[in-house]
Every structure is written in C-alpha cells, then in structure tokens.
Amino acid sequence: QKEVEQDPGPLSVPEGAIVSLNCTYSNSAFQYFMWYRQYSRKGPELLMYTYSSGNKEDGRFTAQVDKSSKYISLFIRDSQPSDSATYLCARPTSYGKLTFGQGTILTVHP
Amino acid sequence: GAGVSQSPRYKVAKRGQDVALRCDPISGHVSLFWYQQALGQGPEFLTYFQNEAQLDKSGLPSDRFFAERPEGSVSTLKIQRTQQEDSAVYLCASSLEGRTDYGYTFGSGTRLTVV
C-alpha cells in the first residue's frame, strides 16, 4: 500500500463550482501534509500545508485533515478556469523529503 | 536567480546513451532534491543533498543513476545507458533548509524521452 493515495480523476467542473479533492494516507503517525498545484509543463508549487487535524483556510482554498479516517481534503470555492491544474497531496519526512500522491487532474470550464 | 533553473528543458536520447541533467538551485539554498515524475503520476523521490553532501540516495532506481553537487550549489543528475523506462520528467527542488513548513521551490523539470 502506498503511503499516500489519491484518486487521479480527471475531474471537470463548471466555473464557480466548489471542488473537493481527496487523499488517504496509511500511517497514523503522519502529522504534516501539503497540497501542491502543478500546471502543465511546470514544476509543483506549494499551495498549503497543514498540521494534524482540523481546517486551514487561505482565500478560496481550505485544507482539512481527518486523522480518525486518515483522510486529507482540499476544497476550492468559486473555482476559476485558472485553477485548472494537477493537484498533488504530499507528506514530508523530518528532513523534508516528500512522498506524493498520484495527483488529481482538475479542469474548470467557463 | 529568481527560481530553480533546469537544463535542458527537453532531451531525446537513444537507448544506451548517457545523459546529464543540470539543476541550478536558488542561491543560498542548502537543501536540494531530485524527483522523477512519470506520465500521469506524482513525483517520486530520487536523492537529497544538504550542501555538497548526498544524505539520501535511496530513491535512485539503479546504479545507472548518479547525482552530484560538488560545490554545494549546482547539481547534476547523470543517467548511464538510458533505457525506455527512464523516460520521465526529472524535477529538481531546493529550499533554505529541509524544513517541512518552508516548502520547496521546484524547477520546471527536464523531460527525458528515450527512444
């Protein structure tokens, strides 16, 4: 079983929709999680990181961790065509090595 | 520079050829990582440097892969006797330190196609 699993999609939504992206993880000892966004032919860029359980909000983005079910979620409100990208969940080791999920391809159409 | 620079952006190699991929991290960044991203997959860890020291090379898939960072800045990933399964995007990332909350700056990658 992979450390972090992610549904690859693809996911297609109309502009303005609320998007929910999800990952599951295998080890309950994991405490930090990160969400990266990757545009086509670009490297991943950090969107948000979260620690432990609960929600973290940044503008239209909300990251949520549910430790009881080992579930990580990223919600995007009022989605825009510019949000079209691949979204990667990741968990870091103590020195920063990242283990990524497979990535979910999101398309927001006007 | 302002970001992590990787060269070449695209490389086509004939099977059996040796290739060298270059990464110029952000000036002053201590930590440097290489990742391999196959089509439709998330990046997979290859190796980690702190300054010039290679502290983790557990992700290198075979002894045909070799990485170095001799002066603690520019890094080169070398693949000998390339195989078709080596076709992927190779990403370099750097950070001030290997801290989880700093995040990393990734380069745009080198897309390697082995024919």
PDB file of C-alpha atoms in Angstrom:
ATOM      1  CA  GLN A   1       0.000   0.000   0.000  1.00  0.00           C
ATOM      2  CA  LYS A   2       1.324   3.430  -0.939  1.00  0.00           C
ATOM      3  CA  GLU A   3       1.864   5.917   1.874  1.00  0.00           C
ATOM      4  CA  VAL A   4      -0.414   8.467   0.216  1.00  0.00           C
ATOM      5  CA  GLU A   5      -3.165   7.547  -2.254  1.00  0.00           C
ATOM      6  CA  GLN A   6      -5.087   9.914  -4.453  1.00  0.00           C
ATOM      7  CA  ASP A   7      -7.868   9.495  -6.977  1.00  0.00           C
ATOM      8  CA  PRO A   8      -6.363  10.618 -10.311  1.00  0.00           C
ATOM      9  CA  GLY A   9      -9.676  11.821 -11.713  1.00  0.00           C
ATOM     10  CA  PRO A  10      -9.861  13.560 -14.112  1.00  0.00           C
ATOM     11  CA  LEU A  11     -12.307  15.987 -12.566  1.00  0.00           C
ATOM     12  CA  SER A  12     -14.195  18.500 -14.700  1.00  0.00           C
ATOM     13  CA  VAL A  13     -16.367  21.212 -13.139  1.00  0.00           C
ATOM     14  CA  PRO A  14     -18.061  24.430 -14.296  1.00  0.00           C
ATOM     15  CA  GLU A  15     -16.669  27.783 -13.258  1.00  0.00           C
ATOM     16  CA  GLY A  16     -17.916  28.799  -9.810  1.00  0.00           C
ATOM     17  CA  ALA A  17     -18.319  25.255  -8.517  1.00  0.00           C
ATOM     18  CA  ILE A  18     -16.963  24.012  -5.211  1.00  0.00           C
ATOM     19  CA  VAL A  19     -14.254  21.438  -5.799  1.00  0.00           C
ATOM     20  CA  SER A  20     -13.325  18.688  -3.373  1.00  0.00           C
ATOM     21  CA  LEU A  21     -10.001  16.869  -3.802  1.00  0.00           C
ATOM     22  CA  ASN A  22      -9.131  13.959  -1.554  1.00  0.00           C
ATOM     23  CA  CYS A  23      -6.273  11.760  -0.424  1.00  0.00           C
ATOM     24  CA  THR A  24      -5.922   8.922   2.035  1.00  0.00           C
ATOM     25  CA  TYR A  25      -2.795   8.022   3.962  1.00  0.00           C
ATOM     26  CA  SER A  26      -1.651   4.819   5.572  1.00  0.00           C
ATOM     27  CA  ASN A  27       0.334   5.764   8.685  1.00  0.00           C
ATOM     28  CA  SER A  28      -1.454   7.429  11.569  1.00  0.00           C
ATOM     29  CA  ALA A  29       1.905   8.830  12.768  1.00  0.00           C
ATOM     30  CA  PHE A  30       1.973  11.282   9.861  1.00  0.00           C
ATOM     31  CA  GLN A  31       1.400  14.799  11.137  1.00  0.00           C
ATOM     32  CA  TYR A  32       2.209  17.206   8.317  1.00  0.00           C
ATOM     33  CA  PHE A  33       0.512  17.270   4.958  1.00  0.00           C
ATOM     34  CA  MET A  34       0.931  19.523   1.975  1.00  0.00           C
ATOM     35  CA  TRP A  35      -1.009  20.366  -1.151  1.00  0.00           C
ATOM     36  CA  TYR A  36       0.842  21.259  -4.323  1.00  0.00           C
ATOM     37  CA  ARG A  37      -0.549  22.588  -7.598  1.00  0.00           C
ATOM     38  CA  GLN A  38       1.164  21.705 -10.855  1.00  0.00           C
ATOM     39  CA  TYR A  39       0.365  23.455 -14.105  1.00  0.00           C
ATOM     40  CA  SER A  40       1.129  21.712 -17.366  1.00  0.00           C
ATOM     41  CA  ARG A  41       4.857  21.595 -18.141  1.00  0.00           C
ATOM     42  CA  LYS A  42       5.710  23.279 -14.837  1.00  0.00           C
ATOM     43  CA  GLY A  43       7.033  22.081 -11.501  1.00  0.00           C
ATOM     44  CA  PRO A  44       4.741  21.726  -8.481  1.00  0.00           C
ATOM     45  CA  GLU A  45       4.167  24.824  -6.355  1.00  0.00           C
ATOM     46  CA  LEU A  46       3.164  24.747  -2.694  1.00  0.00           C
ATOM     47  CA  LEU A  47      -0.455  25.730  -2.071  1.00  0.00           C
ATOM     48  CA  MET A  48      -0.922  24.898   1.583  1.00  0.00           C
ATOM     49  CA  TYR A  49       0.474  22.833   4.381  1.00  0.00           C
ATOM     50  CA  THR A  50      -1.455  21.584   7.373  1.00  0.00           C
ATOM     51  CA  TYR A  51      -0.505  20.071  10.670  1.00  0.00           C
ATOM     52  CA  SER A  52      -2.582  17.484  12.482  1.00  0.00           C
ATOM     53  CA  SER A  53      -6.343  17.615  12.454  1.00  0.00           C
ATOM     54  CA  GLY A  54      -8.640  20.423  11.585  1.00  0.00           C
ATOM     55  CA  ASN A  55      -9.076  23.007   8.883  1.00  0.00           C
ATOM     56  CA  LYS A  56      -6.776  25.609   7.419  1.00  0.00           C
ATOM     57  CA  GLU A  57      -8.135  28.318   5.161  1.00  0.00           C
ATOM     58  CA  ASP A  58      -6.323  30.533   2.661  1.00  0.00           C
ATOM     59  CA  GLY A  59      -8.535  32.599   0.425  1.00  0.00           C
ATOM     60  CA  ARG A  60     -10.637  30.283  -1.716  1.00  0.00           C
ATOM     61  CA  PHE A  61      -8.713  27.223  -0.528  1.00  0.00           C
ATOM     62  CA  THR A  62      -9.404  25.129   2.573  1.00  0.00           C
ATOM     63  CA  ALA A  63      -7.302  22.152   3.636  1.00  0.00           C
ATOM     64  CA  GLN A  64      -8.766  19.601   6.011  1.00  0.00           C
ATOM     65  CA  VAL A  65      -7.252  16.624   7.800  1.00  0.00           C
ATOM     66  CA  ASP A  66      -9.343  13.911   9.418  1.00  0.00           C
ATOM     67  CA  LYS A  67      -6.961  11.780  11.468  1.00  0.00           C
ATOM     68  CA  SER A  68      -9.616   9.299  12.526  1.00  0.00           C
ATOM     69  CA  SER A  69     -10.257   8.248   8.941  1.00  0.00           C
ATOM     70  CA  LYS A  70      -6.754   9.144   7.613  1.00  0.00           C
ATOM     71  CA  TYR A  71      -8.307  11.443   5.062  1.00  0.00           C
ATOM     72  CA  ILE A  72      -6.902  14.681   3.610  1.00  0.00           C
ATOM     73  CA  SER A  73      -9.072  17.078   1.638  1.00  0.00           C
ATOM     74  CA  LEU A  74      -8.603  20.285  -0.315  1.00  0.00           C
ATOM     75  CA  PHE A  75     -11.663  22.392  -1.074  1.00  0.00           C
ATOM     76  CA  ILE A  76     -11.678  25.132  -3.700  1.00  0.00           C
ATOM     77  CA  ARG A  77     -14.539  27.630  -3.542  1.00  0.00           C
ATOM     78  CA  ASP A  78     -15.704  29.667  -6.524  1.00  0.00           C
ATOM     79  CA  SER A  79     -13.433  27.700  -8.855  1.00  0.00           C
ATOM     80  CA  GLN A  80     -11.887  29.567 -11.777  1.00  0.00           C
ATOM     81  CA  PRO A  81     -10.519  28.351 -15.131  1.00  0.00           C
ATOM     82  CA  SER A  82      -7.082  29.392 -13.828  1.00  0.00           C
ATOM     83  CA  ASP A  83      -7.449  26.674 -11.167  1.00  0.00           C
ATOM     84  CA  SER A  84      -7.190  24.042 -13.910  1.00  0.00           C
ATOM     85  CA  ALA A  85      -4.109  22.040 -12.978  1.00  0.00           C
ATOM     86  CA  THR A  86      -2.976  18.824 -11.328  1.00  0.00           C
ATOM     87  CA  TYR A  87      -3.308  18.854  -7.541  1.00  0.00           C
ATOM     88  CA  LEU A  88      -0.905  16.739  -5.526  1.00  0.00           C
ATOM     89  CA  CYS A  89      -1.146  15.848  -1.874  1.00  0.00           C
ATOM     90  CA  ALA A  90       2.136  15.081  -0.131  1.00  0.00           C
ATOM     91  CA  ARG A  91       3.546  14.256   3.214  1.00  0.00           C
ATOM     92  CA  PRO A  92       7.056  15.275   4.282  1.00  0.00           C
ATOM     93  CA  THR A  93       9.635  13.378   6.329  1.00  0.00           C
ATOM     94  CA  SER A  94      11.518  15.051   9.143  1.00  0.00           C
ATOM     95  CA  TYR A  95      14.170  16.440   6.809  1.00  0.00           C
ATOM     96  CA  GLY A  96      11.758  17.385   4.082  1.00  0.00           C
ATOM     97  CA  LYS A  97      11.698  14.507   1.601  1.00  0.00           C
ATOM     98  CA  LEU A  98       8.220  14.465   0.067  1.00  0.00           C
ATOM     99  CA  THR A  99       6.034  11.462  -0.695  1.00  0.00           C
ATOM    100  CA  PHE A 100       3.378  12.482  -3.215  1.00  0.00           C
ATOM    101  CA  GLY A 101       0.038  11.067  -4.182  1.00  0.00           C
ATOM    102  CA  GLN A 102      -0.652  10.314  -7.825  1.00  0.00           C
ATOM    103  CA  GLY A 103      -2.234  13.723  -8.442  1.00  0.00           C
ATOM    104  CA  THR A 104      -5.770  14.697  -9.488  1.00  0.00           C
ATOM    105  CA  ILE A 105      -6.244  16.457 -12.820  1.00  0.00           C
ATOM    106  CA  LEU A 106      -8.767  19.279 -12.465  1.00  0.00           C
ATOM    107  CA  THR A 107     -10.375  21.187 -15.329  1.00  0.00           C
ATOM    108  CA  VAL A 108     -12.604  24.184 -14.621  1.00  0.00           C
ATOM    109  CA  HIS A 109     -14.513  25.145 -17.749  1.00  0.00           C
ATOM    110  CA  PRO A 110     -16.040  28.591 -18.322  1.00  0.00           C
TER     111      PRO A 110
ATOM    112  CA  GLY B   1      18.482  33.612  -9.810  1.00  0.00           C
ATOM    113  CA  ALA B   2      14.834  34.105  -9.028  1.00  0.00           C
ATOM    114  CA  GLY B   3      13.923  30.460  -9.317  1.00  0.00           C
ATOM    115  CA  VAL B   4      15.257  26.959  -9.765  1.00  0.00           C
ATOM    116  CA  SER B   5      16.613  26.556 -13.269  1.00  0.00           C
ATOM    117  CA  GLN B   6      16.883  23.211 -15.016  1.00  0.00           C
ATOM    118  CA  SER B   7      18.524  22.420 -18.314  1.00  0.00           C
ATOM    119  CA  PRO B   8      17.932  21.170 -20.860  1.00  0.00           C
ATOM    120  CA  ARG B   9      14.129  21.520 -20.814  1.00  0.00           C
ATOM    121  CA  TYR B  10      13.782  18.632 -23.248  1.00  0.00           C
ATOM    122  CA  LYS B  11      16.153  15.802 -24.031  1.00  0.00           C
ATOM    123  CA  VAL B  12      15.737  12.970 -26.502  1.00  0.00           C
ATOM    124  CA  ALA B  13      18.221  10.159 -26.034  1.00  0.00           C
ATOM    125  CA  LYS B  14      18.755   6.957 -27.929  1.00  0.00           C
ATOM    126  CA  ARG B  15      18.594   3.843 -25.802  1.00  0.00           C
ATOM    127  CA  GLY B  16      22.012   3.162 -24.358  1.00  0.00           C
ATOM    128  CA  GLN B  17      23.137   6.784 -24.473  1.00  0.00           C
ATOM    129  CA  ASP B  18      24.373   8.599 -21.357  1.00  0.00           C
ATOM    130  CA  VAL B  19      22.633  11.845 -20.340  1.00  0.00           C
ATOM    131  CA  ALA B  20      23.383  14.624 -17.842  1.00  0.00           C
ATOM    132  CA  LEU B  21      20.678  16.856 -16.414  1.00  0.00           C
ATOM    133  CA  ARG B  22      21.566  20.106 -14.680  1.00  0.00           C
ATOM    134  CA  CYS B  23      19.914  21.928 -11.792  1.00  0.00           C
ATOM    135  CA  ASP B  24      20.734  25.473 -10.681  1.00  0.00           C
ATOM    136  CA  PRO B  25      19.037  25.973  -7.299  1.00  0.00           C
ATOM    137  CA  ILE B  26      18.120  29.292  -5.768  1.00  0.00           C
ATOM    138  CA  SER B  27      21.260  30.981  -4.458  1.00  0.00           C
ATOM    139  CA  GLY B  28      21.877  30.140  -0.822  1.00  0.00           C
ATOM    140  CA  HIS B  29      19.518  27.183  -0.700  1.00  0.00           C
ATOM    141  CA  VAL B  30      21.088  24.437   1.346  1.00  0.00           C
ATOM    142  CA  SER B  31      18.773  21.534   0.534  1.00  0.00           C
ATOM    143  CA  LEU B  32      18.402  20.106  -2.951  1.00  0.00           C
ATOM    144  CA  PHE B  33      16.170  17.235  -4.062  1.00  0.00           C
ATOM    145  CA  TRP B  34      15.757  15.329  -7.305  1.00  0.00           C
ATOM    146  CA  TYR B  35      12.436  13.720  -8.192  1.00  0.00           C
ATOM    147  CA  GLN B  36      11.300  11.600 -11.131  1.00  0.00           C
ATOM    148  CA  GLN B  37       7.765  12.093 -12.468  1.00  0.00           C
ATOM    149  CA  ALA B  38       6.393   9.512 -14.880  1.00  0.00           C
ATOM    150  CA  LEU B  39       3.431  10.433 -17.073  1.00  0.00           C
ATOM    151  CA  GLY B  40       0.233  10.609 -15.054  1.00  0.00           C
ATOM    152  CA  GLN B  41       1.999  10.021 -11.747  1.00  0.00           C
ATOM    153  CA  GLY B  42       3.127  12.121  -8.817  1.00  0.00           C
ATOM    154  CA  PRO B  43       6.836  12.892  -8.404  1.00  0.00           C
ATOM    155  CA  GLU B  44       8.921  10.120  -6.856  1.00  0.00           C
ATOM    156  CA  PHE B  45      11.919  10.917  -4.681  1.00  0.00           C
ATOM    157  CA  LEU B  46      15.342  10.115  -6.098  1.00  0.00           C
ATOM    158  CA  THR B  47      18.000  11.752  -3.926  1.00  0.00           C
ATOM    159  CA  TYR B  48      18.716  14.541  -1.413  1.00  0.00           C
ATOM    160  CA  PHE B  49      21.695  16.831  -0.849  1.00  0.00           C
ATOM    161  CA  GLN B  50      22.466  19.091   2.049  1.00  0.00           C
ATOM    162  CA  ASN B  51      25.133  21.410   0.666  1.00  0.00           C
ATOM    163  CA  GLU B  52      27.582  19.085  -1.104  1.00  0.00           C
ATOM    164  CA  ALA B  53      26.746  16.032   0.990  1.00  0.00           C
ATOM    165  CA  GLN B  54      24.425  13.443  -0.530  1.00  0.00           C
ATOM    166  CA  LEU B  55      22.496  12.354   2.539  1.00  0.00           C
ATOM    167  CA  ASP B  56      19.861  10.136   0.966  1.00  0.00           C
ATOM    168  CA  LYS B  57      20.067   8.310  -2.353  1.00  0.00           C
ATOM    169  CA  SER B  58      17.583   5.600  -1.513  1.00  0.00           C
ATOM    170  CA  GLY B  59      15.265   6.550  -4.386  1.00  0.00           C
ATOM    171  CA  LEU B  60      17.773   6.099  -7.198  1.00  0.00           C
ATOM    172  CA  PRO B  61      16.282   3.206  -9.207  1.00  0.00           C
ATOM    173  CA  SER B  62      19.542   1.570 -10.260  1.00  0.00           C
ATOM    174  CA  ASP B  63      23.280   2.030 -10.296  1.00  0.00           C
ATOM    175  CA  ARG B  64      22.889   3.656 -13.703  1.00  0.00           C
ATOM    176  CA  PHE B  65      21.693   6.778 -11.878  1.00  0.00           C
ATOM    177  CA  PHE B  66      24.245   9.058 -10.272  1.00  0.00           C
ATOM    178  CA  ALA B  67      23.914  12.543  -8.783  1.00  0.00           C
ATOM    179  CA  GLU B  68      26.455  15.046  -7.568  1.00  0.00           C
ATOM    180  CA  ARG B  69      26.638  18.539  -6.125  1.00  0.00           C
ATOM    181  CA  PRO B  70      30.388  19.082  -5.736  1.00  0.00           C
ATOM    182  CA  GLU B  71      30.372  22.717  -4.558  1.00  0.00           C
ATOM    183  CA  GLY B  72      27.064  22.750  -2.778  1.00  0.00           C
ATOM    184  CA  SER B  73      25.238  24.731  -5.458  1.00  0.00           C
ATOM    185  CA  VAL B  74      24.713  23.346  -8.987  1.00  0.00           C
ATOM    186  CA  SER B  75      23.726  19.692  -9.145  1.00  0.00           C
ATOM    187  CA  THR B  76      23.905  17.192 -11.992  1.00  0.00           C
ATOM    188  CA  LEU B  77      21.873  14.022 -12.362  1.00  0.00           C
ATOM    189  CA  LYS B  78      23.544  11.550 -14.689  1.00  0.00           C
ATOM    190  CA  ILE B  79      21.884   8.515 -16.218  1.00  0.00           C
ATOM    191  CA  GLN B  80      24.102   5.969 -17.904  1.00  0.00           C
ATOM    192  CA  ARG B  81      22.989   3.576 -20.621  1.00  0.00           C
ATOM    193  CA  THR B  82      19.480   5.016 -20.744  1.00  0.00           C
ATOM    194  CA  GLN B  83      16.517   2.662 -21.042  1.00  0.00           C
ATOM    195  CA  GLN B  84      12.985   3.361 -22.229  1.00  0.00           C
ATOM    196  CA  GLU B  85      11.673   3.128 -18.677  1.00  0.00           C
ATOM    197  CA  ASP B  86      13.848   6.143 -17.804  1.00  0.00           C
ATOM    198  CA  SER B  87      11.531   8.345 -19.888  1.00  0.00           C
ATOM    199  CA  ALA B  88      10.031  10.824 -17.436  1.00  0.00           C
ATOM    200  CA  VAL B  89      10.232  14.407 -16.226  1.00  0.00           C
ATOM    201  CA  TYR B  90      13.105  14.951 -13.809  1.00  0.00           C
ATOM    202  CA  LEU B  91      12.372  17.669 -11.274  1.00  0.00           C
ATOM    203  CA  CYS B  92      14.801  19.492  -9.040  1.00  0.00           C
ATOM    204  CA  ALA B  93      13.706  21.332  -5.893  1.00  0.00           C
ATOM    205  CA  SER B  94      15.592  23.448  -3.405  1.00  0.00           C
ATOM    206  CA  SER B  95      14.917  25.046  -0.043  1.00  0.00           C
ATOM    207  CA  LEU B  96      16.762  27.083   2.565  1.00  0.00           C
ATOM    208  CA  GLU B  97      16.705  24.110   4.894  1.00  0.00           C
ATOM    209  CA  GLY B  98      14.981  20.736   4.903  1.00  0.00           C
ATOM    210  CA  ARG B  99      12.089  22.110   6.883  1.00  0.00           C
ATOM    211  CA  THR B 100       8.570  20.982   6.179  1.00  0.00           C
ATOM    212  CA  ASP B 101       6.977  24.400   6.607  1.00  0.00           C
ATOM    213  CA  TYR B 102       9.343  26.205   4.248  1.00  0.00           C
ATOM    214  CA  GLY B 103       8.060  24.410   1.227  1.00  0.00           C
ATOM    215  CA  TYR B 104      10.229  23.900  -1.760  1.00  0.00           C
ATOM    216  CA  THR B 105      10.775  25.706  -4.987  1.00  0.00           C
ATOM    217  CA  PHE B 106      10.639  23.307  -7.889  1.00  0.00           C
ATOM    218  CA  GLY B 107      12.141  23.845 -11.280  1.00  0.00           C
ATOM    219  CA  SER B 108      10.095  23.225 -14.416  1.00  0.00           C
ATOM    220  CA  GLY B 109      11.892  19.952 -14.980  1.00  0.00           C
ATOM    221  CA  THR B 110      13.725  18.214 -17.770  1.00  0.00           C
ATOM    222  CA  ARG B 111      11.539  15.991 -19.931  1.00  0.00           C
ATOM    223  CA  LEU B 112      13.620  12.991 -20.970  1.00  0.00           C
ATOM    224  CA  THR B 113      12.427  10.769 -23.796  1.00  0.00           C
ATOM    225  CA  VAL B 114      14.408   7.614 -24.528  1.00  0.00           C
ATOM    226  CA  VAL B 115      13.802   6.202 -27.998  1.00  0.00           C
TER     227      VAL B 115
END
